[in-house]
Short mmCIF file of C-alpha atoms in Angstrom, two decimals:
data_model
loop_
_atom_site.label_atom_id
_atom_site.label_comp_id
_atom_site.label_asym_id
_atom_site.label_seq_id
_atom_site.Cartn_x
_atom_site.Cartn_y
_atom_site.Cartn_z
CA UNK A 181 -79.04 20.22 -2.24
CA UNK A 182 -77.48 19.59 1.20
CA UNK A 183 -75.47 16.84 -0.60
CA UNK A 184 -74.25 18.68 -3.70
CA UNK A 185 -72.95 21.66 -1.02
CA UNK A 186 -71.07 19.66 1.24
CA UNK A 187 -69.98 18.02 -1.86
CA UNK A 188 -68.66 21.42 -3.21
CA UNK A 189 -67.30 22.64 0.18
CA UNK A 190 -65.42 19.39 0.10
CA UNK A 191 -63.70 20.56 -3.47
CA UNK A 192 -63.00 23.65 -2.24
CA UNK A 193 -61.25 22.16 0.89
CA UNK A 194 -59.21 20.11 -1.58
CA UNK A 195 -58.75 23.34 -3.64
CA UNK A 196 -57.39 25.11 -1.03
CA UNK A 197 -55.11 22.39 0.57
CA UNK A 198 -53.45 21.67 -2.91
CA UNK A 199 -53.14 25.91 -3.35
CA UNK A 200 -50.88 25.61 0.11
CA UNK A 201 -49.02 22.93 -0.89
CA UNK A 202 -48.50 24.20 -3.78
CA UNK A 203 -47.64 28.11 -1.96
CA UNK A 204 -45.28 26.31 0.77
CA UNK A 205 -43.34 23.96 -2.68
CA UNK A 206 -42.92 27.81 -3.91
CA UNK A 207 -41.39 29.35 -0.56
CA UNK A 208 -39.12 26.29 0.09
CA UNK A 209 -37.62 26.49 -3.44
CA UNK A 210 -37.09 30.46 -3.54
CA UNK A 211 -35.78 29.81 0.20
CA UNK A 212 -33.42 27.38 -1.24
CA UNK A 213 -32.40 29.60 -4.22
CA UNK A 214 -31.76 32.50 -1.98
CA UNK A 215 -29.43 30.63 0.32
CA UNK A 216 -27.83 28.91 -2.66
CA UNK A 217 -24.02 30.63 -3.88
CA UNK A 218 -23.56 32.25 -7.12
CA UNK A 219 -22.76 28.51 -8.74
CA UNK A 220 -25.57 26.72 -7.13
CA UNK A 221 -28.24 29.23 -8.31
CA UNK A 222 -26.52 29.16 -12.19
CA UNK A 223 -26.50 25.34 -11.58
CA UNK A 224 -30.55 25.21 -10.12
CA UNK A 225 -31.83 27.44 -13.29
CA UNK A 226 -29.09 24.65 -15.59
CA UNK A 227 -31.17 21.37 -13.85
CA UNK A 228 -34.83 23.65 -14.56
CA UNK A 229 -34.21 24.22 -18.21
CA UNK A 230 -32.81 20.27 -18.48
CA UNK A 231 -36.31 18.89 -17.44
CA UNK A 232 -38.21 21.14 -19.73
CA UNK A 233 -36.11 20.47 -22.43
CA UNK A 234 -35.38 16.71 -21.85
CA UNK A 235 -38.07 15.23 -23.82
CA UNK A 236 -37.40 16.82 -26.83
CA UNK A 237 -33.24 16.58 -26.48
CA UNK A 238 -33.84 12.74 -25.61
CA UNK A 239 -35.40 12.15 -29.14
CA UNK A 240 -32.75 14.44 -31.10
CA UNK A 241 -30.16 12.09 -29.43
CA UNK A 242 -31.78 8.90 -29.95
CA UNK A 243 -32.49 8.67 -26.40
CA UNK A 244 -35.92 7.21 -27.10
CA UNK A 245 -37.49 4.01 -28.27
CA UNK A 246 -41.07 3.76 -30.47
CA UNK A 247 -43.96 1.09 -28.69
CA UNK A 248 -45.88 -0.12 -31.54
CA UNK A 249 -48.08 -2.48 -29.01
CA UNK A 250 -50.74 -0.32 -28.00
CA UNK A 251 -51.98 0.15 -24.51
CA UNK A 252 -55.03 -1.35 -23.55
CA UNK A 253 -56.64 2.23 -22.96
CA UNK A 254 -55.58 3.30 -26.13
CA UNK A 255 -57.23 0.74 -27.68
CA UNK A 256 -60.89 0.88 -26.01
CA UNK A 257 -59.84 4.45 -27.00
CA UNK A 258 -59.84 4.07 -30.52
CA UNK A 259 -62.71 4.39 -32.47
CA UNK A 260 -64.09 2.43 -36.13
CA UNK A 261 -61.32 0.09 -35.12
CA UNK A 262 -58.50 2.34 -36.19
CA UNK A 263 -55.14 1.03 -35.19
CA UNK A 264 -53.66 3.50 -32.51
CA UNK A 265 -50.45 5.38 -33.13
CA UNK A 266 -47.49 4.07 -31.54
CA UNK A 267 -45.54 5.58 -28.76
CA UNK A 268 -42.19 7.42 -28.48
CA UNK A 269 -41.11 6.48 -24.95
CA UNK A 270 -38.32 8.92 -23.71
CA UNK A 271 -36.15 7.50 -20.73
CA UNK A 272 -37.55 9.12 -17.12
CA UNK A 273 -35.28 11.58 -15.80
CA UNK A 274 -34.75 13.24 -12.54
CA UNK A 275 -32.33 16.02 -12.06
CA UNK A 276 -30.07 17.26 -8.85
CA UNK A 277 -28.38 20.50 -8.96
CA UNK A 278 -24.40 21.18 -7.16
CA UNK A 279 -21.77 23.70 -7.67
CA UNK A 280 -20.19 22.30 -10.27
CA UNK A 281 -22.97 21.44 -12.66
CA UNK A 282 -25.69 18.81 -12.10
CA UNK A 283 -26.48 14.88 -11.78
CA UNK A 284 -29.25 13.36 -13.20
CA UNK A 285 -30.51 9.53 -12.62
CA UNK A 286 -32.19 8.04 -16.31
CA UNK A 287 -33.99 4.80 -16.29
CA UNK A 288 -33.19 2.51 -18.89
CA UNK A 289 -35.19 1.49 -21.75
CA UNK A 290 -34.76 -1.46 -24.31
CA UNK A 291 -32.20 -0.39 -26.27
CA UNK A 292 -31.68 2.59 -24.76
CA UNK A 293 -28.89 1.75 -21.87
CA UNK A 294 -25.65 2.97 -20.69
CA UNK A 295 -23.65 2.00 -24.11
CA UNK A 296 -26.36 4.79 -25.40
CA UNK A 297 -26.12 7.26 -23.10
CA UNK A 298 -22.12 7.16 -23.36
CA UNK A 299 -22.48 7.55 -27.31
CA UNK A 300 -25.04 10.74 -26.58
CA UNK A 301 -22.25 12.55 -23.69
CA UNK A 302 -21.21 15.17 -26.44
CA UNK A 303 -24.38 16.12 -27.52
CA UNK A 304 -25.77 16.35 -24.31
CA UNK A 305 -22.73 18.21 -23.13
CA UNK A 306 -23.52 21.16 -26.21
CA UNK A 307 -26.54 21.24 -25.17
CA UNK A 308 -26.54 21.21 -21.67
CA UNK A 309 -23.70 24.22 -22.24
CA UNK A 310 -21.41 21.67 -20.27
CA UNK A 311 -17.94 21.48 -20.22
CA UNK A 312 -17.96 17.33 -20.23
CA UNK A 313 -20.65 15.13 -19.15
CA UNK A 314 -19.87 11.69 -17.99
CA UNK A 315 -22.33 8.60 -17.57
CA UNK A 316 -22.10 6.09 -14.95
CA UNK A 317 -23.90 2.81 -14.20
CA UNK A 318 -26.66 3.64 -11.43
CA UNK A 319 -26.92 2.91 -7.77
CA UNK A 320 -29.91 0.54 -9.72
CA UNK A 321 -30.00 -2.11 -11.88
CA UNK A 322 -31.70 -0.27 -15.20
CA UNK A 323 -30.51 2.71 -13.86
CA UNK A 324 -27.62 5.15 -15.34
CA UNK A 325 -26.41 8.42 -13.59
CA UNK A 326 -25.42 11.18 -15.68
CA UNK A 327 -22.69 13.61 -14.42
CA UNK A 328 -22.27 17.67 -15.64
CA UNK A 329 -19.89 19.78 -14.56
CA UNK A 330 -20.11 23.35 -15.88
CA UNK A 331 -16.50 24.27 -14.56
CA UNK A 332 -13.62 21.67 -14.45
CA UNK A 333 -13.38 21.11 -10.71
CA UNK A 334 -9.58 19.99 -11.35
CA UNK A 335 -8.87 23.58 -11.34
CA UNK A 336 -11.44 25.28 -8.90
CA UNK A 337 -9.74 25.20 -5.57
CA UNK A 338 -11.60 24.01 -2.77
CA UNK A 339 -10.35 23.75 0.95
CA UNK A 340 -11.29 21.46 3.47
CA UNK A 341 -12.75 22.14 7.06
CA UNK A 342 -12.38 19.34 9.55
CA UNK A 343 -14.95 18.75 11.88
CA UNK A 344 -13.38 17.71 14.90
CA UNK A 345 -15.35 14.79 15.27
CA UNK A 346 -14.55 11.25 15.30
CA UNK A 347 -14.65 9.53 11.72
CA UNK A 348 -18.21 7.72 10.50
CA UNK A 349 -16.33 4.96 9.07
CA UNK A 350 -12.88 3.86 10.00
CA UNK A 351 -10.43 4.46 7.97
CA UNK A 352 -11.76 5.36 4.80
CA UNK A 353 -9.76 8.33 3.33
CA UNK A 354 -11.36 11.45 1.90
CA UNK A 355 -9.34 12.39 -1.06
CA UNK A 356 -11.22 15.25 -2.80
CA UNK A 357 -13.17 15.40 -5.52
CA UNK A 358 -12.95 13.97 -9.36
CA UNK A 359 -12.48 16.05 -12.57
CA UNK A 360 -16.42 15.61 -12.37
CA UNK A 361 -17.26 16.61 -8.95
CA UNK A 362 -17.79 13.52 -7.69
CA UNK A 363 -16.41 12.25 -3.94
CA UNK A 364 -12.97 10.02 -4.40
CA UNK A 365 -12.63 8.01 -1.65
CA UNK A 366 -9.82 5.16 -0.77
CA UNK A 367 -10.92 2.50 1.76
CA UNK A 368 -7.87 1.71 3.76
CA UNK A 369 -8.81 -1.22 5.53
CA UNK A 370 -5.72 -4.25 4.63
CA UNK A 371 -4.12 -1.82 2.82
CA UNK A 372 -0.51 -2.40 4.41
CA UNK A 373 1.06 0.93 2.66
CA UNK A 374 0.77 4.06 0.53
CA UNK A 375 3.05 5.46 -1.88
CA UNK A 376 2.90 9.41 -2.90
CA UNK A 377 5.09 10.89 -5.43
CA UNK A 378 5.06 14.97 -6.70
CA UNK A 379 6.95 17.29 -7.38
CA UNK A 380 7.44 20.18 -4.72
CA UNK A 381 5.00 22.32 -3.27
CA UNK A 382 2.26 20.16 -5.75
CA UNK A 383 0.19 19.19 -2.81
CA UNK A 384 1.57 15.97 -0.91
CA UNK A 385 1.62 17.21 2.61
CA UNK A 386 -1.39 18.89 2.52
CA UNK A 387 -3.11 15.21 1.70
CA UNK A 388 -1.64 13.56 4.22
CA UNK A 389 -3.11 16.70 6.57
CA UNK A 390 -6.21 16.10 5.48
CA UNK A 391 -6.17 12.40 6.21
CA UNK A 392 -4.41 13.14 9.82
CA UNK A 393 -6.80 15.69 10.61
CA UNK A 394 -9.83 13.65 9.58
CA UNK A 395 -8.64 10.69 11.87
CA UNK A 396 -7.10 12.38 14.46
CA UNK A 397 -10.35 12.47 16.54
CA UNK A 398 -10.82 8.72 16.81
CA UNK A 399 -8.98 7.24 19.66
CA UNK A 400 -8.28 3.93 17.69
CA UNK A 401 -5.54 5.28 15.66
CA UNK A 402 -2.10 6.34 16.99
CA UNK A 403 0.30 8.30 14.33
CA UNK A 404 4.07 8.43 14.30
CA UNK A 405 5.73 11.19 11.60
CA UNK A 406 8.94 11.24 9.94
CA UNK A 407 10.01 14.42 8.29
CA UNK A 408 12.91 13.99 6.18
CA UNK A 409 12.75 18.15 5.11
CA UNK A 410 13.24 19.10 9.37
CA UNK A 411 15.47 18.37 12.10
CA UNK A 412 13.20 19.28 14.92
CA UNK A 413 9.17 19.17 15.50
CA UNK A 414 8.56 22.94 15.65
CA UNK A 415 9.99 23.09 12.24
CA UNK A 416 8.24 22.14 8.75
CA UNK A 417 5.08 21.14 7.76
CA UNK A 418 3.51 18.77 10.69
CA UNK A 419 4.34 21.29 13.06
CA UNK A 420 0.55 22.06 13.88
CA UNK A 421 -0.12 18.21 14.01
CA UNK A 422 2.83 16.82 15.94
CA UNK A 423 1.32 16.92 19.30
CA UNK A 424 -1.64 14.46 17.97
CA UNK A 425 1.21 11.99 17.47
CA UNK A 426 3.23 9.30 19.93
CA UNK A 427 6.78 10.16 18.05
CA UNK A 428 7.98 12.68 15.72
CA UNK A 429 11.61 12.19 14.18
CA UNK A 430 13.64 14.28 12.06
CA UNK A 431 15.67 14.07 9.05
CA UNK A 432 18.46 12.60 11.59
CA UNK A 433 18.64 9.10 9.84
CA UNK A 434 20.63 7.38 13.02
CA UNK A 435 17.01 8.66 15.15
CA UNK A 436 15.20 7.64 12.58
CA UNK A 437 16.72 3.65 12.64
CA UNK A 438 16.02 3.89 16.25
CA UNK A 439 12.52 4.16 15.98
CA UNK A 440 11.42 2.27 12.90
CA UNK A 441 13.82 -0.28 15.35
CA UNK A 442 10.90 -0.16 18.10
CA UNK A 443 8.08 -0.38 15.54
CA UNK A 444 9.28 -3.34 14.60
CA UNK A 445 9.81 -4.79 18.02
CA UNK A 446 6.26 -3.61 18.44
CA UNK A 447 5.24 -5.35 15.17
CA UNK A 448 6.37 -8.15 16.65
CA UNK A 449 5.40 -8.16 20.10
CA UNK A 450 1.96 -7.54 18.31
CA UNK A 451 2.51 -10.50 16.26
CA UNK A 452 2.87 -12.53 18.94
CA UNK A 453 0.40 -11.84 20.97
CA UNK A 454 -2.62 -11.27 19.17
CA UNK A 455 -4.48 -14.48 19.28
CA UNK A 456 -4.48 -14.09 22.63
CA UNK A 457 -5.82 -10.92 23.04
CA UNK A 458 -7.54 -10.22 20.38
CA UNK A 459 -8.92 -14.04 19.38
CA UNK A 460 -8.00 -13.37 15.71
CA UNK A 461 -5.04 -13.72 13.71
CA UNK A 462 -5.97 -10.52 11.73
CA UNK A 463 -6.61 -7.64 13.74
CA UNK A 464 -9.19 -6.22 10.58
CA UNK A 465 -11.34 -9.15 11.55
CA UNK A 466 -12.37 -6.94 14.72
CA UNK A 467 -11.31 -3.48 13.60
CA UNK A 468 -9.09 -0.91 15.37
CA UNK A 469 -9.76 -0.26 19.21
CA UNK A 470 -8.35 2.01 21.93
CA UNK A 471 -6.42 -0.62 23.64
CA UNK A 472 -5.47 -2.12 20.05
CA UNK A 473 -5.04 1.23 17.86
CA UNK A 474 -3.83 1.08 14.08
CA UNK A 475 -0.51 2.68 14.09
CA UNK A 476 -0.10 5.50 11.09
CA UNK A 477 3.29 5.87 9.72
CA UNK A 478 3.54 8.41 7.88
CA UNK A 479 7.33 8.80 6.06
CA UNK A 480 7.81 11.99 4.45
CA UNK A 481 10.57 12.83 2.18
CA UNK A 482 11.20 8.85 2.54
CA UNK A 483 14.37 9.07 0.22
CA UNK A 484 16.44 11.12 3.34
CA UNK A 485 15.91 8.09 5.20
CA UNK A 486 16.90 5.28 2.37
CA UNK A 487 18.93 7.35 0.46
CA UNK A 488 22.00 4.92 -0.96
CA UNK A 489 25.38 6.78 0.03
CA UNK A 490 27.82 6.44 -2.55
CA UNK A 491 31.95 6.86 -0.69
CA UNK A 492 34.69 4.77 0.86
CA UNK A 493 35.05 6.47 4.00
CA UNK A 494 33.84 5.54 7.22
CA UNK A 495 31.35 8.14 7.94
CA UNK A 496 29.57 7.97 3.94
CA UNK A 497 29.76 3.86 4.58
CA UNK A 498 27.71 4.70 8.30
CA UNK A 499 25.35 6.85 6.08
CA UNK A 500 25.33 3.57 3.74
CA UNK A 501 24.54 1.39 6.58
CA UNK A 502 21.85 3.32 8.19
CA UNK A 503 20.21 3.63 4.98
CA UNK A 504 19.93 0.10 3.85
CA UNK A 505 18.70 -0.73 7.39
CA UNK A 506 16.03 1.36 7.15
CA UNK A 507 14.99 0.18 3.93
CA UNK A 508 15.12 -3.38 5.62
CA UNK A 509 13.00 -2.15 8.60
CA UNK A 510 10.52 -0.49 6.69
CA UNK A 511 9.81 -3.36 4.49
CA UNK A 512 9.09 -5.48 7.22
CA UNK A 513 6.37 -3.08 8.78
CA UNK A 514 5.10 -2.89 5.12
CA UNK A 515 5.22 -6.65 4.69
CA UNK A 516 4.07 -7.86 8.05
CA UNK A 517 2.62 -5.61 9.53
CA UNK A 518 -0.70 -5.01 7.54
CA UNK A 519 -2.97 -7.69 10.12
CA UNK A 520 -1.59 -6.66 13.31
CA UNK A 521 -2.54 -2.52 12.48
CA UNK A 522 0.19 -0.92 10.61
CA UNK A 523 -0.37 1.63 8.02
CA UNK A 524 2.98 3.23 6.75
CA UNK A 525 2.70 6.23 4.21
CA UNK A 526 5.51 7.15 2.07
CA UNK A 527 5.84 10.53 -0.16
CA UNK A 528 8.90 11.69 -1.72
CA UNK A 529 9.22 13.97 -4.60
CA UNK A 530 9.73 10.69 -7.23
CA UNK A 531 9.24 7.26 -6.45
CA UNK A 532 12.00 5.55 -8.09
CA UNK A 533 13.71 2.89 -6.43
CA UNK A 534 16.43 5.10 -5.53
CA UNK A 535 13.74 7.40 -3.46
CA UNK A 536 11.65 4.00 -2.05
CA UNK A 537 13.29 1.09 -2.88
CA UNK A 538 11.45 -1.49 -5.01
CA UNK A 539 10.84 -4.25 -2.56
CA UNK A 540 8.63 -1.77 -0.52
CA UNK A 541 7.23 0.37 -3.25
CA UNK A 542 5.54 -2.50 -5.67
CA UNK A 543 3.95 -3.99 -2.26
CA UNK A 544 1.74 -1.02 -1.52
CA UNK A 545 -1.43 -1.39 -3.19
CA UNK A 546 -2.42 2.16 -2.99
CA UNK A 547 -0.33 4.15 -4.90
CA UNK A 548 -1.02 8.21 -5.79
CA UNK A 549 0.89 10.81 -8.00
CA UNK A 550 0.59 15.02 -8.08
CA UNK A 551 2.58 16.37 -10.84
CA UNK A 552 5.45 14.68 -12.83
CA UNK A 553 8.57 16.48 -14.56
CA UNK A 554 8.80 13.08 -16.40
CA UNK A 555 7.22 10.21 -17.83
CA UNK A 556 9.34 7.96 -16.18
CA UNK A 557 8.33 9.34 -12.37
CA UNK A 558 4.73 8.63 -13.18
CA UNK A 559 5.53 5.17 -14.05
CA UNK A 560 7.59 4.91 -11.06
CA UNK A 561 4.53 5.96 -9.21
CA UNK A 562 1.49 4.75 -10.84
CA UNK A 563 3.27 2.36 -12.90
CA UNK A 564 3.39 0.73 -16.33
CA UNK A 565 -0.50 1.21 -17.82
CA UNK A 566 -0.03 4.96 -17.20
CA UNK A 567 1.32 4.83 -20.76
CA UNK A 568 -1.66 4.37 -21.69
CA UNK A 569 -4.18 6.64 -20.90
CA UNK A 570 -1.85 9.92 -21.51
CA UNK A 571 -4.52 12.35 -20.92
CA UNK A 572 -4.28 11.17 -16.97
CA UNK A 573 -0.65 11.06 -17.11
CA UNK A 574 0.51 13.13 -13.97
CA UNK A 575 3.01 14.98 -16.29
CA UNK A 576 0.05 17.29 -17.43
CA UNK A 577 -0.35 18.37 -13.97
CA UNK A 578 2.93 20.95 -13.95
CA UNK A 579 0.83 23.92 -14.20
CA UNK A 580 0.28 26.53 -11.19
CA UNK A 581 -3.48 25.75 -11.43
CA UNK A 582 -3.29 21.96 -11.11
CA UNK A 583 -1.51 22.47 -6.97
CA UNK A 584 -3.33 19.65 -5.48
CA UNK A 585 -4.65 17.60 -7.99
CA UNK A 586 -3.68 14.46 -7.89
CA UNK A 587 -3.81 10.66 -10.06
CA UNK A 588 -4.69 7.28 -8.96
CA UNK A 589 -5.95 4.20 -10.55
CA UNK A 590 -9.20 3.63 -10.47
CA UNK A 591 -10.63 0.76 -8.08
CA UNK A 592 -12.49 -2.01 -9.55
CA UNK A 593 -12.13 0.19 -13.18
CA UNK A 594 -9.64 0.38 -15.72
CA UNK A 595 -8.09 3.72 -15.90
CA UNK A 596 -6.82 6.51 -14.24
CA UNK A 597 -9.19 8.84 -12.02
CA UNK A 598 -7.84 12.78 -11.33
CA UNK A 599 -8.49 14.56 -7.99
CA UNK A 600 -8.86 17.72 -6.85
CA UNK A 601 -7.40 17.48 -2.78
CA UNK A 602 -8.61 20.64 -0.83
CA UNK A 603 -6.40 22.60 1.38
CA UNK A 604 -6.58 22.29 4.68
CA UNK A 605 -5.41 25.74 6.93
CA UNK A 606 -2.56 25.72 9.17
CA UNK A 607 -5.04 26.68 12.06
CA UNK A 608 -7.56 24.05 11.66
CA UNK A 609 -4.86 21.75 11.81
CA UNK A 610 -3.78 23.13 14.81
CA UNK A 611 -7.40 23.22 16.42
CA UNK A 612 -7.82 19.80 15.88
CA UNK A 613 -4.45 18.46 17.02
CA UNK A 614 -4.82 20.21 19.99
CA UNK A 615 -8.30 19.04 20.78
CA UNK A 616 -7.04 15.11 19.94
CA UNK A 617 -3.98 16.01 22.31
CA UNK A 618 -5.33 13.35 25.29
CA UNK A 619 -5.90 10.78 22.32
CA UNK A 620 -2.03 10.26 22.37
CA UNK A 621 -0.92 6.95 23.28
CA UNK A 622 2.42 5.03 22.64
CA UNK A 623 0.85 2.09 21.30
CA UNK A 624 3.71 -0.03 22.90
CA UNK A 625 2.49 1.12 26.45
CA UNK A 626 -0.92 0.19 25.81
CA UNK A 627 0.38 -3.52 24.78
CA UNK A 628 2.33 -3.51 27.63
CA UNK A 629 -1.03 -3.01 30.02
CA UNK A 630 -2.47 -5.93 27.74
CA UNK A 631 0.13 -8.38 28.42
CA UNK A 632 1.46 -7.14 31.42
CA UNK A 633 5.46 -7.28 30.51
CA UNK A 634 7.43 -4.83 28.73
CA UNK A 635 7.57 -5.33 25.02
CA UNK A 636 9.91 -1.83 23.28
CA UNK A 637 12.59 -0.68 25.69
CA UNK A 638 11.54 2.63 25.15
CA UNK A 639 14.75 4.21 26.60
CA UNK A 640 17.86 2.65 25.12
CA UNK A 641 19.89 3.89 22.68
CA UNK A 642 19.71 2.52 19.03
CA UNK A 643 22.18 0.04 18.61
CA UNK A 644 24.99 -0.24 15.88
CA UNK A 645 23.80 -0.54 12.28
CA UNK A 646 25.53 -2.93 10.65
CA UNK A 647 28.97 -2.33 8.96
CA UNK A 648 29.30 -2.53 5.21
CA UNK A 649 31.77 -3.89 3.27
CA UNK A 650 34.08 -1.28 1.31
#
């Protein structure tokens, strides 16, 4: 008796344990609920009534596969030697709810893989009451993850908050999100340049913000901006962000040959010196450092600065001059300057060879495109196989409700990928510049405590451009 009630007390125990776990599961999801916005909470009931329902969906869609070997329980099961019945096995699923919609990992079965969950996206989408429903190889071999977005996310505005602290992995660039919620993100490491074409007021600057603001904490990278739309700092769009950077220059294209003059004396004084301080010939080899930051040039409106002047008289053939110099100097930061730290970003309204000549355009392996009047300018900027896939094409982008979204190919995938880039507000751009204000270092002076001699005179005047013929 003594046995069989310490036996029972010991079920009850179990009992009561399981009736608290079960109590506390409860709390944490209604906590969860009640903290979750207006989306999430439409989204968490979406992902409830897509587990209860998935078993039965998975066999309408032919999302299931029959097992006519018998277990070996079902068979010591089976009575007068009756040959069991077989088995409808339905792939596991296991759902996570967002704002957008919901993702959901499926394990493969035979014959049921990712050719057949790409054939079933429609039907899943109707009854999911999706708008579009992607499916993606898994994070596991035999895995597939499935993607629902209730709203399109291209047109749901979404702004961006920097932290203020430094970035987890160097220069990787946050774009935004895909026209399925998921993260887009461009790893920058060896990439020597970046083109960016739009039309006005589309969304460029506001990228590059995002970027600048993300990386402006980290004391390995120095930035350097040219605004082609200002004359002075205080003016324009990098007006909250100019004091995180070494040099700022105008639309002035005579100031502007002066510096991209001392970048490339510092390209080369880099260039020559690296194996010795650094031990590599590629500075990637060892990443970015304090003493060895990667320079950001960012180039905006980069046709003021190459535009080709078209006159016989002196001052248009000075205009000429400066122009086609710059083009020259440019290129060879572009061209050489990618394993001794030189990033140079270049956005114009189209990227024609008129706006960035072709010699530096087609070497920038990262190319990106907000809306397009023309079919032409989103060749020019995402080139020929945009012809292709028209439904990316960024010429569909003109409406109001498509500011920020931009197109890119998609790495290591054929196609075109569109992406939502959130805003980022004039005063966290401010916050953050001025908190990264002591980060600010001319990367020539910090060579020049490397090596110990002067490498950029720093204080002369630019010298003559080079005449052109009439």
């Amino acid at each position: 008796m003594d046995v069989l009630n310490e036996a029972f007390g010991w079920l009850r125990g179990v009992v009561w344990l399981g009736l608290g776990l079960l109590a506390l599961w409860a709390v944490v999801w209604l906590v969860r609920y009640l903290r979750a916005s207006p989306m999430e909470r439409v989204s968490i009931r979406q992902a409830i009534r897509i587990r209860w329902g998935w078993k039965r969906l998975a066999r309408m869609c032919g999302l299931s596969v029959t097992d006519k070997m018998p277990s070996a329980l079902a068979s010591i099961a089976t009575a007068d030697g009756k040959q069991p019945k077989p088995r409808v096995l339905v792939p596991a699923l296991k759902v996570t709810p967002d704002a957008f919609g919901v993702k959901a990992w499926a394990t493969c079965l035979p014959k049921v893989g990712l050719a057949e969950f790409q054939k079933a996206t429609p039907y899943l989408a109707d009854a999911w009451r999706m708008a579009r429903v992607s499916v993606l190889p898994g994070d596991k071999p035999g895995q597939v993850m499935l993607r629902g977005v209730r709203v399109d996310p291209l047109i749901t505005p979404t702004v961006h908050v920097p932290t203020g602290r430094p970035p987890e992995e160097c220069v990787k660039w946050e774009l935004g999100v895909d026209e399925y919620g998921m993260p887009v993100f461009v790893p920058l490491k060896e990439v020597p340049g970046v083109t960016m074409g739009g039309l006005p007021g589309f969304g460029k600057t506001s990228c590059v913000n995002r970027l600048v603001c993300d990386w402006a904490p980290s004391p390995a990278i120095q930035f350097i901006f040219f605004d082609g739309k200002v004359s002075h700092a205080y003016e324009g769009d990098y007006a909250d962000l100019v004091q995180r950077a070494f040099e700022f220059c105008g639309d002035d294209p005579e100031e502007a040959n002066k510096k991209l003059k001392e970048l490339v004396q510092l390209r080369r004084a880099r260039s020559a010196s690296i194996r010795r301080l650094l031990g590599v010939k590629n500075m990637w080899h060892v990443g970015p450092s304090e003493d060895w930051p990667l320079v950001v040039v960012v180039i905006d409106e980069a046709h003021t600065y190459f535009r080709d002047h078209k006159g016989s008289d002196p001052a248009t053939k000075r205009l000429a001059a400066l122009a086609a110099d710059n083009a020259r100097l440019v290129e060879d930061l572009v061209k050489k300057g990618r394993s001794v730290g030189f990033l140079t970003l270049l956005t114009t309204q189209k990227t024609t060879g008129d706006a960035i000549p072709t010699f530096i355009r087609d070497v920038c392996p990262v190319g990106l495109s907000f809306a397009q009047k023309t079919a032409d300018a989103a060749v020019a900027a995402l080139g020929d196989d945009i012809r292709e896939w028209p439904d990316a094409s960024p010429v569909t982008l003109q409406d109001p409700a498509y500011v920020g979204v931009a197109v890119m190919s998609q790495h290591g995938r054929p196609g075109f990928v569109r992406i939502r880039t959130p805003y980022v507000a004039d005063k966290d751009a401010d916050r953050v510049a001025e908190a990264t204000t002591h980060l600010v270092h001319h990367p020539a002076r910090l060579l020049e405590k490397l090596t110990g001699r002067a490498v950029v005179d720093l204080t002369k005047d630019a010298p003559e451009p080079p005449s052109m013929a009439a």
